[in-house]
PDB file of N, CA and C in Angstrom:
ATOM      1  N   UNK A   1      -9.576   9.319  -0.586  1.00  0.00           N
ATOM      2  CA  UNK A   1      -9.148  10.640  -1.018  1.00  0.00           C
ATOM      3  C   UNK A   1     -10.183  11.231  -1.970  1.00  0.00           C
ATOM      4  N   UNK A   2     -10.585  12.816  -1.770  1.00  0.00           N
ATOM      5  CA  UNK A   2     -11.420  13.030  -2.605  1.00  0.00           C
ATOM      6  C   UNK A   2     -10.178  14.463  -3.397  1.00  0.00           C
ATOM      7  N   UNK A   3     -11.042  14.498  -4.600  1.00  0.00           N
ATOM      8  CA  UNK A   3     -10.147  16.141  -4.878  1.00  0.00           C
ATOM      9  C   UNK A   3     -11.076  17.132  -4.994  1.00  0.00           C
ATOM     10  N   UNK A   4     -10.595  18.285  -5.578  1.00  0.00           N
ATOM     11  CA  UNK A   4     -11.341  19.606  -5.847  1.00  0.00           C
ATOM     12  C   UNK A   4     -11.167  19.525  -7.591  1.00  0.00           C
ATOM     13  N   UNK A   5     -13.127  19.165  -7.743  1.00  0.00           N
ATOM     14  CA  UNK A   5     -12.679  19.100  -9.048  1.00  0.00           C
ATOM     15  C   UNK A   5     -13.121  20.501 -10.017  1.00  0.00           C
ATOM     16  N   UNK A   6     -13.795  21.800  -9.008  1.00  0.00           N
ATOM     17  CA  UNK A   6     -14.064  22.240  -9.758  1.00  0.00           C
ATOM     18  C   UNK A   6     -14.712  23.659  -8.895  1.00  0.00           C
ATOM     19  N   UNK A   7     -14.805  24.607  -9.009  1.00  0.00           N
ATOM     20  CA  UNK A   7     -15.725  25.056  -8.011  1.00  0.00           C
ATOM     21  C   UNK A   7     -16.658  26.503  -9.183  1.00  0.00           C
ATOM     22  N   UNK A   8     -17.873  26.773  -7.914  1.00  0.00           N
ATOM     23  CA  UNK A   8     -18.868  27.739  -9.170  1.00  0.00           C
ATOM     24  C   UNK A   8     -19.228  28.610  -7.978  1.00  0.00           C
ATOM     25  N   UNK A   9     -19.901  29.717  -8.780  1.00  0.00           N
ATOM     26  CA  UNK A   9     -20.031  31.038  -8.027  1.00  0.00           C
ATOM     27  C   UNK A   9     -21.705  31.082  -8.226  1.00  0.00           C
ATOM     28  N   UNK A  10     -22.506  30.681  -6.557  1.00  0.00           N
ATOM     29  CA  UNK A  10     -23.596  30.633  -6.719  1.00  0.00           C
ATOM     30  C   UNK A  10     -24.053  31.870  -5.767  1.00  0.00           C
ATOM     31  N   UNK A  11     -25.460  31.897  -6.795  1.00  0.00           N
ATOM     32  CA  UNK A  11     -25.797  33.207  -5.475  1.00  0.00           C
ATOM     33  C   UNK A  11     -27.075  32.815  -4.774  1.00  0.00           C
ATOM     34  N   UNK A  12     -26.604  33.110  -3.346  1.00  0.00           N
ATOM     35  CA  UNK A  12     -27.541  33.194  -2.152  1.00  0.00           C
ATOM     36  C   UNK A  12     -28.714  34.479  -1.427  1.00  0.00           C
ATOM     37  N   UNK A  13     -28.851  34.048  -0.163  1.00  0.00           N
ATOM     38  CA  UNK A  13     -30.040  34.819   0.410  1.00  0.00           C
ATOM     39  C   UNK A  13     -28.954  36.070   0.606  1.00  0.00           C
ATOM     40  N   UNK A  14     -27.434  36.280   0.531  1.00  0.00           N
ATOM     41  CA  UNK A  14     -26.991  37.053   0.879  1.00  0.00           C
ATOM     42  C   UNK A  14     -25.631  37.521  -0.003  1.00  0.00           C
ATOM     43  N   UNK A  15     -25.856  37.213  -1.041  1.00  0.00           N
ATOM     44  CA  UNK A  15     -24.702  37.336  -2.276  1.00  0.00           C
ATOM     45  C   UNK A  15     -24.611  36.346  -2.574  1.00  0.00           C
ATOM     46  N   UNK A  16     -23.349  36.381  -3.401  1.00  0.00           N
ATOM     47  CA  UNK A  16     -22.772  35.338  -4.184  1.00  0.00           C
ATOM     48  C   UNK A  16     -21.615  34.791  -3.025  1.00  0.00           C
ATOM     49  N   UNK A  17     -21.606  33.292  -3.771  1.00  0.00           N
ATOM     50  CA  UNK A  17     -20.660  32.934  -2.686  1.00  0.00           C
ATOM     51  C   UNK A  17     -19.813  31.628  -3.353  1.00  0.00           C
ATOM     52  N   UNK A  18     -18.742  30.746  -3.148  1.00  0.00           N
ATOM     53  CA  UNK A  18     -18.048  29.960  -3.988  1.00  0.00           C
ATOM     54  C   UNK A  18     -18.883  28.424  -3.327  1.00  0.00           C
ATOM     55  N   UNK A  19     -18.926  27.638  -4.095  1.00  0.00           N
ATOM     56  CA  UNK A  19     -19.063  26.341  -3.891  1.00  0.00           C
ATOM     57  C   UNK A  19     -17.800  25.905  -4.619  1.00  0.00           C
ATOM     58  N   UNK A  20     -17.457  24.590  -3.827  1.00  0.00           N
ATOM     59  CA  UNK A  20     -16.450  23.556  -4.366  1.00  0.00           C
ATOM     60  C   UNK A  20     -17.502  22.568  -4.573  1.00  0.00           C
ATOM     61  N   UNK A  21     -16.421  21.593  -5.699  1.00  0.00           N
ATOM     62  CA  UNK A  21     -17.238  20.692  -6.474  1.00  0.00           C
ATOM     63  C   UNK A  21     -16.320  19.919  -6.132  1.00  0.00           C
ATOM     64  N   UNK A  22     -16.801  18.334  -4.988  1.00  0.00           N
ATOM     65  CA  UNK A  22     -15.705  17.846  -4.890  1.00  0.00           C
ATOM     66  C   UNK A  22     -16.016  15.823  -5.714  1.00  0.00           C
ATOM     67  N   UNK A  23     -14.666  15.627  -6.132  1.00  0.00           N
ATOM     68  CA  UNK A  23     -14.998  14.130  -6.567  1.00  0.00           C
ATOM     69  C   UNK A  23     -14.397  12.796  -5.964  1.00  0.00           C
ATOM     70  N   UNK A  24     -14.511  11.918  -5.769  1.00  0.00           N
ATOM     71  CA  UNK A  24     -13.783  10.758  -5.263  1.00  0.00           C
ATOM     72  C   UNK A  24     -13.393  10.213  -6.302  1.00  0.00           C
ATOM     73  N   UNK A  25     -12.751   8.440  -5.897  1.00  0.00           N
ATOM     74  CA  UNK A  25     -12.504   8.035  -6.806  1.00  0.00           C
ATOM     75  C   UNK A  25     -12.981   7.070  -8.177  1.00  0.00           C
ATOM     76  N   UNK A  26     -12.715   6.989  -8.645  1.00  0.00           N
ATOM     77  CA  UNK A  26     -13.546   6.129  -9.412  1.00  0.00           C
ATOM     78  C   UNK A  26     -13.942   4.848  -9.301  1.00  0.00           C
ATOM     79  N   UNK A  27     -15.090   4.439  -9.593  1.00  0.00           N
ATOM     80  CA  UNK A  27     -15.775   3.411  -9.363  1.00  0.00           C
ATOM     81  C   UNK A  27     -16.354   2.833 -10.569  1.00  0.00           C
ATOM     82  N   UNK A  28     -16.701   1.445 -10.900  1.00  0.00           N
ATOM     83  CA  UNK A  28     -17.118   0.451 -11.483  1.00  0.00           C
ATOM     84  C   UNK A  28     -18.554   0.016 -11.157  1.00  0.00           C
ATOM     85  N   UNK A  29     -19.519   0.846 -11.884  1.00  0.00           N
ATOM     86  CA  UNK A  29     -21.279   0.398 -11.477  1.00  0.00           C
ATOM     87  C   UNK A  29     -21.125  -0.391 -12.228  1.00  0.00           C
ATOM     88  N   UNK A  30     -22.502  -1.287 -12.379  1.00  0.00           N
ATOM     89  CA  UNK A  30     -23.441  -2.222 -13.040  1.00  0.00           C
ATOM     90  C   UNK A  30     -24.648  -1.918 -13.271  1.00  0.00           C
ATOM     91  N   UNK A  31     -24.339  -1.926 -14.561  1.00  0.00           N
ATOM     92  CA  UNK A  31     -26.503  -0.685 -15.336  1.00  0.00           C
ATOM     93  C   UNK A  31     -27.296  -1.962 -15.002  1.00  0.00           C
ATOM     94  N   UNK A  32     -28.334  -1.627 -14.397  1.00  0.00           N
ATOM     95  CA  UNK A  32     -29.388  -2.079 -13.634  1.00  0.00           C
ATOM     96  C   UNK A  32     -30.023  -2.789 -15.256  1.00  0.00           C
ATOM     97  N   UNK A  33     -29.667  -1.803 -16.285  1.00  0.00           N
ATOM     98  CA  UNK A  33     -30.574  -2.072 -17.518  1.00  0.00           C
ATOM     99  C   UNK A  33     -29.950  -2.827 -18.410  1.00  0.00           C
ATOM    100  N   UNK A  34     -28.819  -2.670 -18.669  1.00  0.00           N
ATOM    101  CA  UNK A  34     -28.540  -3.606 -19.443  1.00  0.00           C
ATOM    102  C   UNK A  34     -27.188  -4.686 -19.093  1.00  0.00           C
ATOM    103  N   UNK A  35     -26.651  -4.389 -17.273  1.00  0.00           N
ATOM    104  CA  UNK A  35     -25.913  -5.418 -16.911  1.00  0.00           C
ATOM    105  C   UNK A  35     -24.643  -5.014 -17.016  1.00  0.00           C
ATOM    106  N   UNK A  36     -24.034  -4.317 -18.133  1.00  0.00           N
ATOM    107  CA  UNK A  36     -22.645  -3.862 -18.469  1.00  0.00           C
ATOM    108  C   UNK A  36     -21.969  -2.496 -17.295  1.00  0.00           C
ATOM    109  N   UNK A  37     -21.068  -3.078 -17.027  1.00  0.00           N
ATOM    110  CA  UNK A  37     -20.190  -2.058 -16.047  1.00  0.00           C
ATOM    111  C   UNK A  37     -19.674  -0.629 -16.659  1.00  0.00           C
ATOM    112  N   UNK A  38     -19.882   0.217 -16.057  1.00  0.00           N
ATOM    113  CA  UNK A  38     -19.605   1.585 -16.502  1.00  0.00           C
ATOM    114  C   UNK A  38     -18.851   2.441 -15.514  1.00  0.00           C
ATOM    115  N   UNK A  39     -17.812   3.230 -15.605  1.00  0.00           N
ATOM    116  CA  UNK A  39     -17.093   4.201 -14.971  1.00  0.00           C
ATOM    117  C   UNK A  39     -17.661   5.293 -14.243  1.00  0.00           C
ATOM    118  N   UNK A  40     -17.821   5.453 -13.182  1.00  0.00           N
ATOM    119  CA  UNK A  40     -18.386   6.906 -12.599  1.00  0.00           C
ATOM    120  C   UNK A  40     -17.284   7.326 -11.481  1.00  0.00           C
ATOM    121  N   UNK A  41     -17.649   8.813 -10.792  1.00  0.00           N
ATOM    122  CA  UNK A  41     -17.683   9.154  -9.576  1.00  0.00           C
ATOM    123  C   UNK A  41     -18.391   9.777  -8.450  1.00  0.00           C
ATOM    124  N   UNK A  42     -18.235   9.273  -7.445  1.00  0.00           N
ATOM    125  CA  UNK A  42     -19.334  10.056  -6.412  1.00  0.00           C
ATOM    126  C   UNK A  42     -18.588  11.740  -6.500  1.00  0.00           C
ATOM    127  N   UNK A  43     -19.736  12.666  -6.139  1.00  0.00           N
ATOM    128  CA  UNK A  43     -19.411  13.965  -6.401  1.00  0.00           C
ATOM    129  C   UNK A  43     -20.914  14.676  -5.201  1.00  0.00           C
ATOM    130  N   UNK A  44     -19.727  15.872  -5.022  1.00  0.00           N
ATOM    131  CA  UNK A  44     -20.795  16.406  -4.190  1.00  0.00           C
ATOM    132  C   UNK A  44     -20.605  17.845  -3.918  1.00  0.00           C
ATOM    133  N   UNK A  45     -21.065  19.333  -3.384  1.00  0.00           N
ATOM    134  CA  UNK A  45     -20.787  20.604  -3.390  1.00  0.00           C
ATOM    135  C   UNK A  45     -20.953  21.033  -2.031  1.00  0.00           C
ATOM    136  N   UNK A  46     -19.778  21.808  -2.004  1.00  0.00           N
ATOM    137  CA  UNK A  46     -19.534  22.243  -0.140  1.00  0.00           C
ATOM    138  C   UNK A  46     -19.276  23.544  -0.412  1.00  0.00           C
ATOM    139  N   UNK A  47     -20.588  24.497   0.341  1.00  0.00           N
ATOM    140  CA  UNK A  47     -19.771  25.672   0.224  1.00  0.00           C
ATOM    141  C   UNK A  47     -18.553  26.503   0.935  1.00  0.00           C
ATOM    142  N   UNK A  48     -18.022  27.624   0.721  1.00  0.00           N
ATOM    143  CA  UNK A  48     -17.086  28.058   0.982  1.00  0.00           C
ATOM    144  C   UNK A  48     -16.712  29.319   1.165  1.00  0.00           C
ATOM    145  N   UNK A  49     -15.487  29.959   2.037  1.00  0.00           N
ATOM    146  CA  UNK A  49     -15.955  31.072   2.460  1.00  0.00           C
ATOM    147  C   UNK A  49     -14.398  32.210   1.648  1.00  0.00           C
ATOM    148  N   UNK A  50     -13.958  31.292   0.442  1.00  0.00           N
ATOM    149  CA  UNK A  50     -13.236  31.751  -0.593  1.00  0.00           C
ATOM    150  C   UNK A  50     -13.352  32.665  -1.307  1.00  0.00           C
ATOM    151  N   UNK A  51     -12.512  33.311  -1.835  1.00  0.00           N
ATOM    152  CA  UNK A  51     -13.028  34.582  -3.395  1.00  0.00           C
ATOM    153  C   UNK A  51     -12.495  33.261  -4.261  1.00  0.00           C
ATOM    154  N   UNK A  52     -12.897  34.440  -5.489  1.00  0.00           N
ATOM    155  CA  UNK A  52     -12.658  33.119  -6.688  1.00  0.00           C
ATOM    156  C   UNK A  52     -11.825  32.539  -6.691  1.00  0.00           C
ATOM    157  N   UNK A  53     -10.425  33.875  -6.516  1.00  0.00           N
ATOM    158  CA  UNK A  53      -8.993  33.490  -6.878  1.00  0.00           C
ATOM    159  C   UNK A  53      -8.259  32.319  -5.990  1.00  0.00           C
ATOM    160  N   UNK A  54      -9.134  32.622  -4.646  1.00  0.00           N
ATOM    161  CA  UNK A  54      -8.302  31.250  -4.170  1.00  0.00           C
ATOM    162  C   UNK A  54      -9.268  29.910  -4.072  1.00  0.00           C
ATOM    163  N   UNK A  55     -10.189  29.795  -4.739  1.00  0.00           N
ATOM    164  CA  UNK A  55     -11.325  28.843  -5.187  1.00  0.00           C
ATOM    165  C   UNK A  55     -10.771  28.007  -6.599  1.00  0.00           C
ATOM    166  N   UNK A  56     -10.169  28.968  -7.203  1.00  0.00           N
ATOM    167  CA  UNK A  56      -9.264  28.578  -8.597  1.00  0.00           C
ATOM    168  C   UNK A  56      -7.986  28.001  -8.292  1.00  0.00           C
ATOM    169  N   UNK A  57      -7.304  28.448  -7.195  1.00  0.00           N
ATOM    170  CA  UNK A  57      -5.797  27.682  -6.868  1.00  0.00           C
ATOM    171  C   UNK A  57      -6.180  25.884  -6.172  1.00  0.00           C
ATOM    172  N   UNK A  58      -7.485  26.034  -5.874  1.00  0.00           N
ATOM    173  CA  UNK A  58      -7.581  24.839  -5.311  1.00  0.00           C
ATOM    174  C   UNK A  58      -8.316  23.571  -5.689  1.00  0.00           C
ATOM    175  N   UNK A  59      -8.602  23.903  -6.902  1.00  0.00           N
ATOM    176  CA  UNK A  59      -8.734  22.974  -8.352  1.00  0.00           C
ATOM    177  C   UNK A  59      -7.411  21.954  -8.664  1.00  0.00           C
ATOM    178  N   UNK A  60      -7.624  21.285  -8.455  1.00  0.00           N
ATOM    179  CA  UNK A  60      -7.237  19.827  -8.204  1.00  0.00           C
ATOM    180  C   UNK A  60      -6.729  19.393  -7.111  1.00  0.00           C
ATOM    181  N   UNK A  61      -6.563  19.781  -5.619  1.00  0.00           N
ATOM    182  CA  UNK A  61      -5.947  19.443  -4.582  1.00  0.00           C
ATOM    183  C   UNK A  61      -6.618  18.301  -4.262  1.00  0.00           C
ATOM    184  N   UNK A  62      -6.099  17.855  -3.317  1.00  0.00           N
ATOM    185  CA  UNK A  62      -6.292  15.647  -3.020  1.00  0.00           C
ATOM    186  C   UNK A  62      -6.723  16.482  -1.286  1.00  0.00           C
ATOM    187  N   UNK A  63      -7.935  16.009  -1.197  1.00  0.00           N
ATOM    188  CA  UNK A  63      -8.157  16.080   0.783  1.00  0.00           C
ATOM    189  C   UNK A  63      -8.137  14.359   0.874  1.00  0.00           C
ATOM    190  N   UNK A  64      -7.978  14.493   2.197  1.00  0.00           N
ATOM    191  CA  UNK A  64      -8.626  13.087   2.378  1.00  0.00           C
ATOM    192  C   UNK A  64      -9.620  12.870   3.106  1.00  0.00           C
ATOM    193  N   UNK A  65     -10.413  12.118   2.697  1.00  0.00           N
ATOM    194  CA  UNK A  65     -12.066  11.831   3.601  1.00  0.00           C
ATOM    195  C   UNK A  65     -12.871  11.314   2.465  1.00  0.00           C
ATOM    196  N   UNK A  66     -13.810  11.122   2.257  1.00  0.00           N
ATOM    197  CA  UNK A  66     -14.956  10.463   1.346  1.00  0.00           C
ATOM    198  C   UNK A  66     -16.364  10.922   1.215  1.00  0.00           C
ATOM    199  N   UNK A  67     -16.858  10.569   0.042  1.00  0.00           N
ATOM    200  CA  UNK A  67     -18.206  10.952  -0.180  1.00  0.00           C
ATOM    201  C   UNK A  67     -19.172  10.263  -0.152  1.00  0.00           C
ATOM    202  N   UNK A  68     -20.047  10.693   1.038  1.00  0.00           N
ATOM    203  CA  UNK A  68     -20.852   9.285   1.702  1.00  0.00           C
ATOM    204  C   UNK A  68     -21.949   9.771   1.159  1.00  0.00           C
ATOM    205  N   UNK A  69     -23.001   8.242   0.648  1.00  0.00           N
ATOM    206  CA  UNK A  69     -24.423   8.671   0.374  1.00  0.00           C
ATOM    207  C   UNK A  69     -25.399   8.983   1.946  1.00  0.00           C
ATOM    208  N   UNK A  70     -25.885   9.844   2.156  1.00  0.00           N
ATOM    209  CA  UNK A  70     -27.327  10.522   3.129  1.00  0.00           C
ATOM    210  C   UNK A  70     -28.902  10.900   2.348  1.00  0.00           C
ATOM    211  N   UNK A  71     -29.671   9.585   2.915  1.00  0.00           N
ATOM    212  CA  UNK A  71     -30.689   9.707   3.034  1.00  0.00           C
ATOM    213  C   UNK A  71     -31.139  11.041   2.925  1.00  0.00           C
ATOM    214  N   UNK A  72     -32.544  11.626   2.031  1.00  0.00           N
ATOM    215  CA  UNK A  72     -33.341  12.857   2.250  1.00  0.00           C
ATOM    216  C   UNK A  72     -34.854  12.647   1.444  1.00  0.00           C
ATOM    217  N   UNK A  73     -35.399  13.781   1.457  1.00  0.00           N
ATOM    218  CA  UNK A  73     -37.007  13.595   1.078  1.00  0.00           C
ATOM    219  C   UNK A  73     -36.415  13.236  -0.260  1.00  0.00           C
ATOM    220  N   UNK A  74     -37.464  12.478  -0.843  1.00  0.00           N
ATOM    221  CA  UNK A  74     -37.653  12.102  -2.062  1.00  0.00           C
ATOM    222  C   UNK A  74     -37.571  13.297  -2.845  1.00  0.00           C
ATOM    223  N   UNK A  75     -37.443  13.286  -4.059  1.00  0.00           N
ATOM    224  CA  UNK A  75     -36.981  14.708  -5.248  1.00  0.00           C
ATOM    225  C   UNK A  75     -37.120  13.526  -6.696  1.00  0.00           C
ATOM    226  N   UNK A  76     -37.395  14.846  -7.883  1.00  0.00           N
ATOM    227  CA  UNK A  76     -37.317  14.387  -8.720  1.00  0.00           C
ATOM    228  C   UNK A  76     -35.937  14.267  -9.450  1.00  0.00           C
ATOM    229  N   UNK A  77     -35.465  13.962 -10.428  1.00  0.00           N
ATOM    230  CA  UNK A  77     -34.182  13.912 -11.014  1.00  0.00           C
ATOM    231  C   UNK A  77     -34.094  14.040 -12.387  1.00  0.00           C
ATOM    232  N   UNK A  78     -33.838  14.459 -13.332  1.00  0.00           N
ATOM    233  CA  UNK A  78     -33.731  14.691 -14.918  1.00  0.00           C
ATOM    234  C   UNK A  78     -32.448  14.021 -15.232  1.00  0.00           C
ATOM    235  N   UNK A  79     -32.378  12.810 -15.789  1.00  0.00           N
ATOM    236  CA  UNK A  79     -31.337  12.153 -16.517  1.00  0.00           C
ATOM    237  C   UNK A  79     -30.772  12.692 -17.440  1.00  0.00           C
ATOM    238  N   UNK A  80     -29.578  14.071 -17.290  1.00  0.00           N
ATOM    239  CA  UNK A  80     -29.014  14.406 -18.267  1.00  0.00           C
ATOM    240  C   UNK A  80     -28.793  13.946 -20.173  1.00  0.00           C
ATOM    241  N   UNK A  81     -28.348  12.497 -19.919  1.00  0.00           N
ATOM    242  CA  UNK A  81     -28.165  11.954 -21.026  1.00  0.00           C
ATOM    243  C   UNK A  81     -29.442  11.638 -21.792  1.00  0.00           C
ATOM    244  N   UNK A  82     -30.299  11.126 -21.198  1.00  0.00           N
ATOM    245  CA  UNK A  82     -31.623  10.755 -22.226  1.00  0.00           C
ATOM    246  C   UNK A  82     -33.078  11.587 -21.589  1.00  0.00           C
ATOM    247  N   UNK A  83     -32.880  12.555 -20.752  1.00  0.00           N
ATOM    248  CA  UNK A  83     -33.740  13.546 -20.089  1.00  0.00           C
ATOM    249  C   UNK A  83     -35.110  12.483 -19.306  1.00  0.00           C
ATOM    250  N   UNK A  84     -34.909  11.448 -19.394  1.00  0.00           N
ATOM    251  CA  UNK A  84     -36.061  10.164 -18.178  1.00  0.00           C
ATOM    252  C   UNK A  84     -35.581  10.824 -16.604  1.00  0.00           C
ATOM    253  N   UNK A  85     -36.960  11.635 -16.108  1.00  0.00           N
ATOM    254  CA  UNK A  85     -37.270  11.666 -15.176  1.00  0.00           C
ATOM    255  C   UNK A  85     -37.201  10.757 -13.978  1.00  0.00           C
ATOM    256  N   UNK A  86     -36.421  10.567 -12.873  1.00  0.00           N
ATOM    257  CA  UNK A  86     -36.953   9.211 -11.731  1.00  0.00           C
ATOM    258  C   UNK A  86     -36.638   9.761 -10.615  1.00  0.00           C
ATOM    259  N   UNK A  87     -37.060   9.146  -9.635  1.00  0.00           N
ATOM    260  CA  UNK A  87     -37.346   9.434  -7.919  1.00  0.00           C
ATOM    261  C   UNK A  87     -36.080   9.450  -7.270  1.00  0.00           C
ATOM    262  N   UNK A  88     -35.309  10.032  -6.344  1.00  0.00           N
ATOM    263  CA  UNK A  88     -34.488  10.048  -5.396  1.00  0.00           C
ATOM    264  C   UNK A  88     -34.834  10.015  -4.080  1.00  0.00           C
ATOM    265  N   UNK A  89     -34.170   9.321  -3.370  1.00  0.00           N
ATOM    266  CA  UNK A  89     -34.441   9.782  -1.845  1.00  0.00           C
ATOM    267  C   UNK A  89     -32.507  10.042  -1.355  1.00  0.00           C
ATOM    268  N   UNK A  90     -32.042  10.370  -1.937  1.00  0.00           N
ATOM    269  CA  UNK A  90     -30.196  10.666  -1.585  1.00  0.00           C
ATOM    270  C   UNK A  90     -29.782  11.327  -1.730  1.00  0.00           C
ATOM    271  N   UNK A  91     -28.856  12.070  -1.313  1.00  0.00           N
ATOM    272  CA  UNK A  91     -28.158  12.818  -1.683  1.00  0.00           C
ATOM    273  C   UNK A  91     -26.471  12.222  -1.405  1.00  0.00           C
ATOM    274  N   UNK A  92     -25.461  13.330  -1.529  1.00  0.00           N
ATOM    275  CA  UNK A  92     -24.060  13.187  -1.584  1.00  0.00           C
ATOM    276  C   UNK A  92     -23.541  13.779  -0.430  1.00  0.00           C
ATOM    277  N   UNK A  93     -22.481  13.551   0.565  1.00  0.00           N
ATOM    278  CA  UNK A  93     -22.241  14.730   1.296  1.00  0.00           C
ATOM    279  C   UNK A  93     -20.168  14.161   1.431  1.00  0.00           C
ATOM    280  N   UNK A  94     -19.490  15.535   1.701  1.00  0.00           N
ATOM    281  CA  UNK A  94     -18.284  15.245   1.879  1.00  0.00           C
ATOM    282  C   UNK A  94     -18.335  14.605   3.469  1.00  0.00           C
ATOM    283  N   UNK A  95     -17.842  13.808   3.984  1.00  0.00           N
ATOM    284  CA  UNK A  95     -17.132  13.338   5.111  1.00  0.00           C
ATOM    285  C   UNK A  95     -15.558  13.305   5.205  1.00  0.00           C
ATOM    286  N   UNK A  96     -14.944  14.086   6.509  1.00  0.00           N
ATOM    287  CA  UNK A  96     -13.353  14.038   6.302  1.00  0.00           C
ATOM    288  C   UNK A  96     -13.099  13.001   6.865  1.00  0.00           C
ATOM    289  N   UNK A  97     -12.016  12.687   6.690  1.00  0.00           N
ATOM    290  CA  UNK A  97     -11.125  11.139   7.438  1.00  0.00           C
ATOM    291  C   UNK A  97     -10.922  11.828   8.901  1.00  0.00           C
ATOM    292  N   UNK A  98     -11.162  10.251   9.787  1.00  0.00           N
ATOM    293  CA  UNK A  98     -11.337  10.384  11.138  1.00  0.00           C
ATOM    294  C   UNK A  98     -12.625  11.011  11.669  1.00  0.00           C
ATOM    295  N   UNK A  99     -13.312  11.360  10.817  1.00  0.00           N
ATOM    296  CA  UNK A  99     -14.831  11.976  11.328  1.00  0.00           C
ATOM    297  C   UNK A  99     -15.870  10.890  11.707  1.00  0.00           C
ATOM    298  N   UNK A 100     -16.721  10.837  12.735  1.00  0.00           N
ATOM    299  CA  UNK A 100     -17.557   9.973  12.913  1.00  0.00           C
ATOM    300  C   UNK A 100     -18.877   9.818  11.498  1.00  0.00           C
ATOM    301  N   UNK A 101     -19.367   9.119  11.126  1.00  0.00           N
ATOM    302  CA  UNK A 101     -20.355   8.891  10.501  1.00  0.00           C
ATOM    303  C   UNK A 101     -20.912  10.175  10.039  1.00  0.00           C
ATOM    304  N   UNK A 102     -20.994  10.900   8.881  1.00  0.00           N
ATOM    305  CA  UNK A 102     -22.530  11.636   9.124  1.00  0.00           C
ATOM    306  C   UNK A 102     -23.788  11.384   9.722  1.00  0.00           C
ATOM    307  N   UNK A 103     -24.557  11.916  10.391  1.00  0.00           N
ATOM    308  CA  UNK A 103     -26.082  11.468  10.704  1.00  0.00           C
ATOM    309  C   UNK A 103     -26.674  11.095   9.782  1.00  0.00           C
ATOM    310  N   UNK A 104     -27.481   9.626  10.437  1.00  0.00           N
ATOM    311  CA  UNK A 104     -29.053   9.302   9.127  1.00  0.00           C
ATOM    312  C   UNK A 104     -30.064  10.307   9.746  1.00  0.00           C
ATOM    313  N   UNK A 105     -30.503  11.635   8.855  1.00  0.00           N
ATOM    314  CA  UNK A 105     -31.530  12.182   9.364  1.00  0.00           C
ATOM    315  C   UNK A 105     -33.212  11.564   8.685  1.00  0.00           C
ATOM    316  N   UNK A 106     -32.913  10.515   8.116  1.00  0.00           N
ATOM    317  CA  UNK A 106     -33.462  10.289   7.270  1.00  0.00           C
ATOM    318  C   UNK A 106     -35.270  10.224   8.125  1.00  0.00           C
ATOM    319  N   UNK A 107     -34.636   9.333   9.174  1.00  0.00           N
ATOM    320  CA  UNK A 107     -35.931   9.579  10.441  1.00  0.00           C
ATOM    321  C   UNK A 107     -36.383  10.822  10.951  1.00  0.00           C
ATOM    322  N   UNK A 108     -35.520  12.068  11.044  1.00  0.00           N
ATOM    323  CA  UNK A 108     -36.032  13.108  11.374  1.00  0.00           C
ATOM    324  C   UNK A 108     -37.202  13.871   9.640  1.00  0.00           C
ATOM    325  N   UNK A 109     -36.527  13.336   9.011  1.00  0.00           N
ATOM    326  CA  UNK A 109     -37.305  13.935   7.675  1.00  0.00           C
ATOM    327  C   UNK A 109     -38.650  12.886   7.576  1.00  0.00           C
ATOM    328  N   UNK A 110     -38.734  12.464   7.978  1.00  0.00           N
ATOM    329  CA  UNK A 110     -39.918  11.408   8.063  1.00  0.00           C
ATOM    330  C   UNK A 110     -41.300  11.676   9.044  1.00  0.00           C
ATOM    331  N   UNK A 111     -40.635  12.198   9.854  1.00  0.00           N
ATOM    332  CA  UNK A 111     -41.360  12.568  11.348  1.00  0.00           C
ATOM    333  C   UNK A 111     -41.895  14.275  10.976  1.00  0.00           C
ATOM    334  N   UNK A 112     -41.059  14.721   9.965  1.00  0.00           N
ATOM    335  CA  UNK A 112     -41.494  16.415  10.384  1.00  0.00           C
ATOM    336  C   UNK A 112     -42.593  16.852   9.156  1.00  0.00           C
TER     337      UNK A 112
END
């Protein structure tokens, strides 16, 4: 189950338009750095073809499906908390329940 945790009003090649901000559930990492387990969630943004008002009613609803990691070009990243720069090759994407796999395009981004 993921929810709607939030949504923002971004603007495009053709106005403004709503994104949802969606989150799963919580999970239990292990810091690579110092070993100790820490609380997160996967999170990811889908846009949408909403006005605000009903972008705002749908702040906290439960879908069900999950937020799968997908392969992409490498990018840089700014560590909010201590601003250390590091490499990505991932991103986030929603998947609904009963949907086949997202694609690994990860080979087509490789090739082009």
């Amino acid at each position: 189950m993921i929810i709607v945790a939030n949504y923002h009003v971004r603007e495009g090649e053709q106005g403004n338009f709503i994104s949802l901000e969606l989150m799963g559930d919580i999970e239990m990492v292990q810091s690579q750095n110092t070993g100790r387990f820490y609380a997160t969630s996967r999170r990811c943004f889908v846009s949408s073809t909403f006005d605000e008002i009903t972008a705002k009613r749908m702040v906290g609803k439960e879908m069900p499906g999950n937020i799968v990691r997908k392969q992409c070009e490498p990018y840089e990243y700014t560590m909010p908390e201590t601003g250390e720069v590091i490499m990505l090759a991932h991103t986030w994407d929603y998947q609904p329940e009963g949907v086949a796999n997202i694609p690994d395009t990860s080979k087509e981004l490789a090739v082009a």
